[in-house]
JSON list of C-alpha atoms in Angstrom, two decimals:
[
{"chain": "T", "resi": 268, "resn": "MET", "atom": "CA", "xyz": [116.45, 19.24, 15.05]},
{"chain": "T", "resi": 269, "resn": "LYS", "atom": "CA", "xyz": [113.30, 21.79, 13.71]},
{"chain": "T", "resi": 270, "resn": "ARG", "atom": "CA", "xyz": [111.61, 20.25, 16.90]},
{"chain": "T", "resi": 271, "resn": "LYS", "atom": "CA", "xyz": [111.02, 24.20, 18.70]},
{"chain": "T", "resi": 272, "resn": "SER", "atom": "CA", "xyz": [110.27, 25.47, 15.23]},
{"chain": "T", "resi": 273, "resn": "LEU", "atom": "CA", "xyz": [107.09, 22.97, 14.90]},
{"chain": "T", "resi": 274, "resn": "ILE", "atom": "CA", "xyz": [106.32, 23.49, 18.30]},
{"chain": "T", "resi": 275, "resn": "PHE", "atom": "CA", "xyz": [106.28, 27.56, 18.07]},
{"chain": "T", "resi": 276, "resn": "LEU", "atom": "CA", "xyz": [104.27, 27.12, 14.89]},
{"chain": "T", "resi": 277, "resn": "ALA", "atom": "CA", "xyz": [101.69, 25.25, 16.98]},
{"chain": "T", "resi": 278, "resn": "LEU", "atom": "CA", "xyz": [101.69, 27.15, 19.18]},
{"chain": "T", "resi": 279, "resn": "ALA", "atom": "CA", "xyz": [101.25, 30.46, 17.28]},
{"chain": "T", "resi": 280, "resn": "VAL", "atom": "CA", "xyz": [98.08, 29.19, 15.50]},
{"chain": "T", "resi": 281, "resn": "CYS", "atom": "CA", "xyz": [96.58, 28.03, 18.52]},
{"chain": "T", "resi": 282, "resn": "PHE", "atom": "CA", "xyz": [97.03, 31.39, 20.29]},
{"chain": "T", "resi": 283, "resn": "LEU", "atom": "CA", "xyz": [95.94, 32.98, 17.01]},
{"chain": "T", "resi": 284, "resn": "MET", "atom": "CA", "xyz": [93.02, 30.60, 17.11]},
{"chain": "T", "resi": 285, "resn": "ILE", "atom": "CA", "xyz": [91.83, 31.33, 20.30]},
{"chain": "T", "resi": 286, "resn": "PHE", "atom": "CA", "xyz": [92.43, 34.97, 20.32]},
{"chain": "T", "resi": 287, "resn": "SER", "atom": "CA", "xyz": [89.78, 35.23, 16.95]},
{"chain": "T", "resi": 288, "resn": "VAL", "atom": "CA", "xyz": [87.14, 33.16, 19.15]},
{"chain": "T", "resi": 289, "resn": "VAL", "atom": "CA", "xyz": [87.13, 34.87, 21.58]},
{"chain": "T", "resi": 290, "resn": "GLY", "atom": "CA", "xyz": [87.50, 38.73, 20.44]},
{"chain": "T", "resi": 291, "resn": "CYS", "atom": "CA", "xyz": [84.66, 37.97, 18.46]},
{"chain": "T", "resi": 292, "resn": "GLY", "atom": "CA", "xyz": [82.45, 36.71, 21.74]},
{"chain": "T", "resi": 293, "resn": "GLN", "atom": "CA", "xyz": [83.70, 39.46, 23.65]},
{"chain": "T", "resi": 294, "resn": "GLN", "atom": "CA", "xyz": [82.69, 42.03, 20.94]},
{"chain": "T", "resi": 295, "resn": "GLU", "atom": "CA", "xyz": [79.13, 40.49, 20.65]},
{"chain": "T", "resi": 296, "resn": "SER", "atom": "CA", "xyz": [78.53, 40.08, 24.54]},
{"chain": "T", "resi": 297, "resn": "GLU", "atom": "CA", "xyz": [79.25, 43.73, 25.27]},
{"chain": "T", "resi": 298, "resn": "PRO", "atom": "CA", "xyz": [79.00, 46.63, 22.96]},
{"chain": "T", "resi": 299, "resn": "GLU", "atom": "CA", "xyz": [81.39, 49.31, 21.75]},
{"chain": "T", "resi": 300, "resn": "PRO", "atom": "CA", "xyz": [81.90, 51.71, 24.45]},
{"chain": "T", "resi": 301, "resn": "GLU", "atom": "CA", "xyz": [80.79, 55.59, 23.98]},
{"chain": "T", "resi": 302, "resn": "PRO", "atom": "CA", "xyz": [83.28, 58.16, 23.62]},
{"chain": "T", "resi": 303, "resn": "GLU", "atom": "CA", "xyz": [80.91, 60.10, 25.96]},
{"chain": "T", "resi": 304, "resn": "GLY", "atom": "CA", "xyz": [83.29, 60.43, 29.33]},
{"chain": "T", "resi": 305, "resn": "GLY", "atom": "CA", "xyz": [86.95, 59.56, 30.04]},
{"chain": "T", "resi": 306, "resn": "GLU", "atom": "CA", "xyz": [89.52, 59.01, 32.76]},
{"chain": "T", "resi": 307, "resn": "GLY", "atom": "CA", "xyz": [88.27, 57.27, 36.10]},
{"chain": "T", "resi": 308, "resn": "GLU", "atom": "CA", "xyz": [84.87, 55.84, 35.73]},
{"chain": "T", "resi": 309, "resn": "SER", "atom": "CA", "xyz": [82.74, 57.57, 38.65]},
{"chain": "T", "resi": 310, "resn": "GLU", "atom": "CA", "xyz": [78.73, 57.35, 38.78]},
{"chain": "T", "resi": 311, "resn": "GLY", "atom": "CA", "xyz": [77.09, 60.09, 40.66]},
{"chain": "T", "resi": 312, "resn": "GLY", "atom": "CA", "xyz": [78.33, 63.46, 41.78]}
]
């Protein structure tokens, strides 16, 4: 029985599609963070 294989493949494709859409949407939503600054985001000081 190769049912598990089919299910795994279907899930993989689904995840890939979702990731693709989410990634594209996020990239457009918020601009890439600037290199300025580092660890610990703290305003003021």
